[in-house]
Coordinates of C-alpha atoms in Angstrom, one line a residue:
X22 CA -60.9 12.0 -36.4
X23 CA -58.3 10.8 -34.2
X24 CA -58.6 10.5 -30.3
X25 CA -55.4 11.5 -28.2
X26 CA -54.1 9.9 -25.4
X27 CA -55.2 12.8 -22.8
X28 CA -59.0 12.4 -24.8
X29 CA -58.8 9.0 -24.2
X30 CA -57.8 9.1 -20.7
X31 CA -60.4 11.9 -20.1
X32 CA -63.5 9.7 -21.4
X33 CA -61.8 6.8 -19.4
X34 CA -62.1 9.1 -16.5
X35 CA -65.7 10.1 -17.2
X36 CA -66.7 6.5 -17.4
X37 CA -65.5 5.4 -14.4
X38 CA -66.3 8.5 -12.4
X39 CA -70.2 7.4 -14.1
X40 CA -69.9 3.7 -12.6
X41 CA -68.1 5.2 -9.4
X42 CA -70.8 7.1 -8.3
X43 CA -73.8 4.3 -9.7
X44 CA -71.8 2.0 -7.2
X45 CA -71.9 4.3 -4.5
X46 CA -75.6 5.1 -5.2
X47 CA -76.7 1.5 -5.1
X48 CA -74.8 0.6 -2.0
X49 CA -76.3 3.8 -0.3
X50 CA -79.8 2.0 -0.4
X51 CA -78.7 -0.9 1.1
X52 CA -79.5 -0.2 4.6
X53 CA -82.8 1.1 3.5
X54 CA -83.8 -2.0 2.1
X55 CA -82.3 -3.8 4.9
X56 CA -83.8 -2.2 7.9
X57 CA -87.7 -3.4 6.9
X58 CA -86.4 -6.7 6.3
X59 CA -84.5 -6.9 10.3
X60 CA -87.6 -5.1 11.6
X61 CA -89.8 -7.9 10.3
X62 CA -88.0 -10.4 12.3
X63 CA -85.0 -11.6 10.5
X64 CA -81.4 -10.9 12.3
X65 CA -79.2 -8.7 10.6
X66 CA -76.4 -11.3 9.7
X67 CA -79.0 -13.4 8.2
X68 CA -79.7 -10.2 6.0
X69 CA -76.2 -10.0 5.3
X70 CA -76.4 -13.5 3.9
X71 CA -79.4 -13.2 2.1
X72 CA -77.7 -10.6 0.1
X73 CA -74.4 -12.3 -0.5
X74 CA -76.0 -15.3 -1.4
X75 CA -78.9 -13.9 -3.4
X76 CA -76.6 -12.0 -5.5
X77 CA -74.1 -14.6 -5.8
X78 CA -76.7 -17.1 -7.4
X79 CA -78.0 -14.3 -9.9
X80 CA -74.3 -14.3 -10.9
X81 CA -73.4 -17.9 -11.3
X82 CA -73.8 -17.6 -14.9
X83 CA -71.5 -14.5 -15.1
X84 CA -69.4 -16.7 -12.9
X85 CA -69.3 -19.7 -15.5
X86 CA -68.4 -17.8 -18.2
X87 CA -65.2 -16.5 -16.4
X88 CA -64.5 -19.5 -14.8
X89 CA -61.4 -19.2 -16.5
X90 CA -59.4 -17.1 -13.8
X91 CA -60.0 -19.5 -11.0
X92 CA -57.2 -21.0 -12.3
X93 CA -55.6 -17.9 -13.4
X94 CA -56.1 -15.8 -10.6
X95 CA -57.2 -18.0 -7.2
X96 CA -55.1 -15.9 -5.1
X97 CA -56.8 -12.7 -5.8
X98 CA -60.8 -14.0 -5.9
X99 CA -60.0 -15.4 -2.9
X100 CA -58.8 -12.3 -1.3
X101 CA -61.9 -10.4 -2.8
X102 CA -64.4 -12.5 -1.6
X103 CA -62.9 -13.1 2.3
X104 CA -62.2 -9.1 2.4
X105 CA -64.1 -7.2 -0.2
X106 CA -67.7 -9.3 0.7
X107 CA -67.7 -11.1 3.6
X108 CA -64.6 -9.4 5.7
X109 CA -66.1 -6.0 5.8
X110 CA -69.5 -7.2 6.8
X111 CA -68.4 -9.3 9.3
X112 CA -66.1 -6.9 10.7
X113 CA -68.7 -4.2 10.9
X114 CA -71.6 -6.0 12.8
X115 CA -69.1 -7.3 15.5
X116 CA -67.9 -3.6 15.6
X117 CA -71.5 -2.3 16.1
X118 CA -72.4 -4.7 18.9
X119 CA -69.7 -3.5 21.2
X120 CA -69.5 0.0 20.2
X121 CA -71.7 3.1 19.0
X122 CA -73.8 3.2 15.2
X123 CA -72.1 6.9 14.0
X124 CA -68.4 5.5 15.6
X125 CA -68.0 2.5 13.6
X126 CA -69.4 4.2 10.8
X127 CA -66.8 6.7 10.7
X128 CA -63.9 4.7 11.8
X129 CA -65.1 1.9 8.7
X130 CA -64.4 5.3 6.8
X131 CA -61.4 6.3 7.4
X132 CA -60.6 3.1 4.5
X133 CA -60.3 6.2 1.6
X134 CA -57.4 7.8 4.1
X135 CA -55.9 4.2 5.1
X136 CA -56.2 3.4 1.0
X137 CA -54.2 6.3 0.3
X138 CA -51.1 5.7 2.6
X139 CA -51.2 2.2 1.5
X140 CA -50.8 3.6 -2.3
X141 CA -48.4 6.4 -1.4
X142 CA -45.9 3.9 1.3
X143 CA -46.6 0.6 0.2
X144 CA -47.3 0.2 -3.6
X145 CA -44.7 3.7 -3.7
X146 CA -47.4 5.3 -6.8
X147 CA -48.1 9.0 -6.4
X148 CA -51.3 10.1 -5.3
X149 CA -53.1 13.2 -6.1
X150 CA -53.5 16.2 -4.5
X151 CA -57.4 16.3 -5.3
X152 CA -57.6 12.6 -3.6
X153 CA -55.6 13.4 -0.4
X154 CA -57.2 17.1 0.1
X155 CA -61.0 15.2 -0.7
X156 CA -60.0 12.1 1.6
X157 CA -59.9 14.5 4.3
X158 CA -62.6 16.8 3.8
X159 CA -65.1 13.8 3.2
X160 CA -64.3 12.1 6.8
X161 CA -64.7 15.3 8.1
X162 CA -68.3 15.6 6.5
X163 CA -68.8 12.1 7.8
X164 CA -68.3 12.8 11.3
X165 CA -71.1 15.4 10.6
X166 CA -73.0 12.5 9.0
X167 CA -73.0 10.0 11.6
X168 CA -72.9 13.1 14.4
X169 CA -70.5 10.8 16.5
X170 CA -70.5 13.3 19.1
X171 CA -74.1 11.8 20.2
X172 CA -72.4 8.3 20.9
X173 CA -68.8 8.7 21.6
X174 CA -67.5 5.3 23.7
X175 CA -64.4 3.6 24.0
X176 CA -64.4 -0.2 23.7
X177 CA -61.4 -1.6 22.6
X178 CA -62.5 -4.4 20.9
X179 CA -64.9 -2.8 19.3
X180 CA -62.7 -0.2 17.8
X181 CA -60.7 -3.3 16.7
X182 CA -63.8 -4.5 15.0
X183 CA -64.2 -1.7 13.4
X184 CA -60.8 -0.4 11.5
X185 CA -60.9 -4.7 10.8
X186 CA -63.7 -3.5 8.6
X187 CA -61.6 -0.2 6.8
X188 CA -58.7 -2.5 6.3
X189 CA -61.0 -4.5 4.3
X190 CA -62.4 -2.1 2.6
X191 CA -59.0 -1.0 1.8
X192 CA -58.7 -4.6 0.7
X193 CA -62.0 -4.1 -1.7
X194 CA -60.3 -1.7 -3.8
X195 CA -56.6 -2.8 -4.0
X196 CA -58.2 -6.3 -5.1
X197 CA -60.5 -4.6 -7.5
X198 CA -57.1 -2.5 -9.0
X199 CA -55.0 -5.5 -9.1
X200 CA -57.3 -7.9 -11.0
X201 CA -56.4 -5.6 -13.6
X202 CA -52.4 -6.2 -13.7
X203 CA -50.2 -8.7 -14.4
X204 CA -49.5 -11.2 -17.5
X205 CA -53.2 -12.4 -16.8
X206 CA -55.7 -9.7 -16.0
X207 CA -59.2 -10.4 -14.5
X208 CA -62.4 -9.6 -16.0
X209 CA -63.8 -7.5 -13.1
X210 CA -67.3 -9.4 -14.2
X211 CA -65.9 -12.5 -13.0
X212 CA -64.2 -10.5 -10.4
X213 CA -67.3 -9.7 -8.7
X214 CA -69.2 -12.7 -9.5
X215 CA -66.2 -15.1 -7.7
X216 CA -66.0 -12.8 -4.8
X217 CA -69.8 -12.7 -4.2
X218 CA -69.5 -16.4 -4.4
X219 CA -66.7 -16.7 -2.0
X220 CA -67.4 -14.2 0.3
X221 CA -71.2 -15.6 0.6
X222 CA -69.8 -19.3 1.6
X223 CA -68.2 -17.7 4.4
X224 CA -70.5 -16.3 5.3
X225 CA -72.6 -19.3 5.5
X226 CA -70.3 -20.7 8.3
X227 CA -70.9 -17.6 10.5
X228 CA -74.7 -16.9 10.2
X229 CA -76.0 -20.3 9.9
X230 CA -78.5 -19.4 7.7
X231 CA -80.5 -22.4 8.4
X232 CA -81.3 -21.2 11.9
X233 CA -83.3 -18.0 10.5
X234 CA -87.5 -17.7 10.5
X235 CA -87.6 -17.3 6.1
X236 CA -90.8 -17.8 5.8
X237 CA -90.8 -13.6 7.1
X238 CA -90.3 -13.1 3.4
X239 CA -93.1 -14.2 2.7
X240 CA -95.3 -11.7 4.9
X241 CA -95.3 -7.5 4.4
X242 CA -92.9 -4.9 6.0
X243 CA -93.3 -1.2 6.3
X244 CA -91.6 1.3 3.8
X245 CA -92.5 5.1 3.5
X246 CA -95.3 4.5 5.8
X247 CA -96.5 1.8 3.3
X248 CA -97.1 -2.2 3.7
X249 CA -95.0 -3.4 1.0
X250 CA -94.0 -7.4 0.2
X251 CA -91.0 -8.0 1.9
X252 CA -90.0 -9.5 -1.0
X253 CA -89.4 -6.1 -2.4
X254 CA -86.7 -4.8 -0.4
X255 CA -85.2 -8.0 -0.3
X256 CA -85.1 -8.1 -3.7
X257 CA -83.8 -4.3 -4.2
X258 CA -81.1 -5.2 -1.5
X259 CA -79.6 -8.0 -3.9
X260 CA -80.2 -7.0 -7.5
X261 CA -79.3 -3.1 -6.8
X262 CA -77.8 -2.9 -3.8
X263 CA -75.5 -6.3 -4.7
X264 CA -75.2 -7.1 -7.8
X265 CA -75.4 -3.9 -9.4
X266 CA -73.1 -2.1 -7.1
X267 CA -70.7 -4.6 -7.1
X268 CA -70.5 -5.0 -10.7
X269 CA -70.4 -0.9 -11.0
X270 CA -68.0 -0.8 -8.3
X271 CA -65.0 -2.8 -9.7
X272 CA -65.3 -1.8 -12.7
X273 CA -64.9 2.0 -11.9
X274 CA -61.5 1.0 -9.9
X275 CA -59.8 0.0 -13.1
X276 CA -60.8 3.3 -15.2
X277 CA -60.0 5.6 -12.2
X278 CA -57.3 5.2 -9.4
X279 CA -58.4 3.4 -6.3
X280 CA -57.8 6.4 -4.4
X281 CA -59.9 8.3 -5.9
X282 CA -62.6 5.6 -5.9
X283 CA -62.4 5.1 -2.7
X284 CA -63.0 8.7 -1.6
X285 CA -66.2 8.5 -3.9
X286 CA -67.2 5.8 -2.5
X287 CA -68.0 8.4 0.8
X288 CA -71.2 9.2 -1.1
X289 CA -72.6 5.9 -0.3
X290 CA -73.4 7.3 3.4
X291 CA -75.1 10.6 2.5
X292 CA -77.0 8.1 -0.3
X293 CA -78.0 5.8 2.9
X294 CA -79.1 9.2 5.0
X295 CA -81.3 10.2 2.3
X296 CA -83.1 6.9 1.1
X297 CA -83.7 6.6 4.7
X298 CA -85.2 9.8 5.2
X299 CA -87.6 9.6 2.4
X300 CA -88.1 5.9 2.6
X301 CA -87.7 5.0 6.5
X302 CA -88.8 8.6 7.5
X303 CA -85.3 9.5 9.2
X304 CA -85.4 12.6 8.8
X305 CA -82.1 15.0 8.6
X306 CA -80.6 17.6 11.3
X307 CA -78.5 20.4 10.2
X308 CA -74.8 18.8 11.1
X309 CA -75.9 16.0 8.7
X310 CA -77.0 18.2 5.7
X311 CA -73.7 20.2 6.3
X312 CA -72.0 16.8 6.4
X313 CA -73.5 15.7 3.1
X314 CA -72.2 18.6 1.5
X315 CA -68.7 18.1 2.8
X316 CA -68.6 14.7 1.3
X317 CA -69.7 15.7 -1.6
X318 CA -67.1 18.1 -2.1
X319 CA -65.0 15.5 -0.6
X320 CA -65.3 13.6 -3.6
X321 CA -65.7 16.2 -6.3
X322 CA -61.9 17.8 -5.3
X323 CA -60.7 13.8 -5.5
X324 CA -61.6 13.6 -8.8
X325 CA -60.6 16.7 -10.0
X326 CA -57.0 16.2 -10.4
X327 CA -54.5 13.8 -11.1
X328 CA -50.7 13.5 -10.1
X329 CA -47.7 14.5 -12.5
X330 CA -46.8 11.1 -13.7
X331 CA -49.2 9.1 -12.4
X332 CA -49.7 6.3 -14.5
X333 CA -53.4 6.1 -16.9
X334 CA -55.5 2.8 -15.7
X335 CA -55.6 0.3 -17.1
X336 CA -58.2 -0.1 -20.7
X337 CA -60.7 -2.5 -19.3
X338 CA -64.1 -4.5 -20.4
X339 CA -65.8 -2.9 -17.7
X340 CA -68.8 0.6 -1.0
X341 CA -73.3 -1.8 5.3
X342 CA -74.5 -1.7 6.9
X343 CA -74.7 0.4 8.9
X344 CA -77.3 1.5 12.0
X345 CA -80.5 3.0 12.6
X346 CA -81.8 6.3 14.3
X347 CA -83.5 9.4 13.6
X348 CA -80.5 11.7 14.4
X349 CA -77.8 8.6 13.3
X350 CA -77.0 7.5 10.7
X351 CA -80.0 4.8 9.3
X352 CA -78.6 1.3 9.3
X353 CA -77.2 -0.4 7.1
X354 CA -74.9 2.3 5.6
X355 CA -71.6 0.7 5.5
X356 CA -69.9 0.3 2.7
X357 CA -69.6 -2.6 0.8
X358 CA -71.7 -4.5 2.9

């Protein structure tokens, strides 16, 4: 039996919808793992390295073995690693010190929006319906989310800070697409595995690393009103919430659009509300539920349809923190980072 083209495309679609939403799962439990470990003593940069770093190490193998497209593709892993990894983490926790939790959060989302006129005016590819109608309705279902009617502030900077950190996030999936063209496409594996690497020496040079207490990982942090090793969320943070979801993540891009990855990508912050309200005991109000709904549907309508004559993806081998509170969002629910 003979598959069609629209068979093909359709299983391609199902695959990377699969990985699409394993990605956004696995970042969404970032912040849960994270919060124990910043509560225990350790800074939340130095956090932000640890899983950068961590993650990049586990993938220096996987890293090796492609270590073919540094020459290939330099250009583009370096990109990655400075906006997909280290740009939008950096860009968030400077947002976040000048300006409400739930504000940055929702301005770092309005990257599936930003993502789509930079496809639609910029690259000049169509984009469909279903992405722009679900780009919408998921940033309204974030503002529910994050309620940022509890923290509304203006700090210029800050705002700054913050749409820095949706322009790389923007930058995440246009990188993650593009590895996939040209005369020499990238192995999204070594994709991933370069930018981890190159986003987490960057990152090096901003948190000093050596300046944090890590002998904290060694003692026991609280998690669902447990003591648990704090060796256990740190190590959840950078298999899962790292490697996992990075890996997941760029692959998906190349089976489905980047539009449409991006605005499943939303689902990382209702994942991070959830985790933390079972794990952290931040528990949910009514605007959030309803907000959680809204970005589910957000993303369900932006993968429902597909432009007239928008081209298939490519075939291929194979979205911080964010803040804490009771009513806010928990921290650490960023994308990406």
């Amino acid at each position: 039996m003979h598959s069609t083209p629209a068979t093909t495309h359709r299983s391609r679609r199902a695959v990377g919808l699969t990985l699409a939403l394993i990605s956004a799962v696995s970042f969404g439990g970032s912040g849960t793992a994270a919060k124990p470990l910043i509560e225990a003593g350790l800074s939340p940069l130095h956090v932000v390295w640890l899983r950068a770093t961590g993650a990049a190490v586990i993938l220096l193998p996987l890293a090796w073995r492609h270590r073919r497209i540094v020459r290939d593709r330099p250009v583009l892993l370096l990109g990655f690693g400075l906006l997909g990894v280290a740009g939008v983490q950096a860009c968030y926790f400077a947002a976040i010190s000048r300006i409400p939790v739930g504000v940055a959060l929702l301005i770092e989302y309005l990257g599936p929006p930003l993502l789509l006129g930079y496809v639609r005016f910029v690259q000049r590819r169509p984009v469909t319906r279903g992405a722009a109608i679900g780009a919408g309705v998921a940033v309204t279902g974030l503002a529910f989310v994050v309620q940022v009617w509890n923290g509304l502030g203006f700090d210029a900077l800050g705002v700054l800070f913050a749409l820095g950190a949706a322009c790389c996030q923007v930058g995440y999936f246009v990188l993650a697409d593009a590895g996939g063209r040209g005369e020499k496409p990238a192995d999204p594996l070594g994709v991933a595995a370069y930018g981890l690497l190159i986003g987490s020496l960057a990152l090096t040079a901003v948190t000093r690393p050596w300046e944090a207490d890590w002998s904290r990982l060694g003692g026991q942090v609280t998690m669902a009103g447990h003591h648990v090793p704090a060796l256990l969320p740190a190590a959840w943070m950078i298999l899962v919430a790292t490697v996992l979801a990075y890996l997941t993540g760029v692959v998906s891009v190349r089976h489905l659009s980047p539009p449409v990855a991006g605005v499943v990508a939303n689902i990382e912050a209702v994942v991070a509300t959830v985790t933390a309200w079972f794990l952290l005991d931040e528990h949910l109000g009514t605007a959030q539920l309803i907000g959680g709904l809204l970005v589910l549907l957000g993303a369900f309508a932006a993968q429902a349809g597909r432009a007239p004559g928008e081209p298939e993806a490519a075939p291929t081998a194979l979205t911080e923190p964010a803040g804490p509170a009771a009513e806010h969002p928990p921290a650490s629910a960023g994308l990406r980072g």
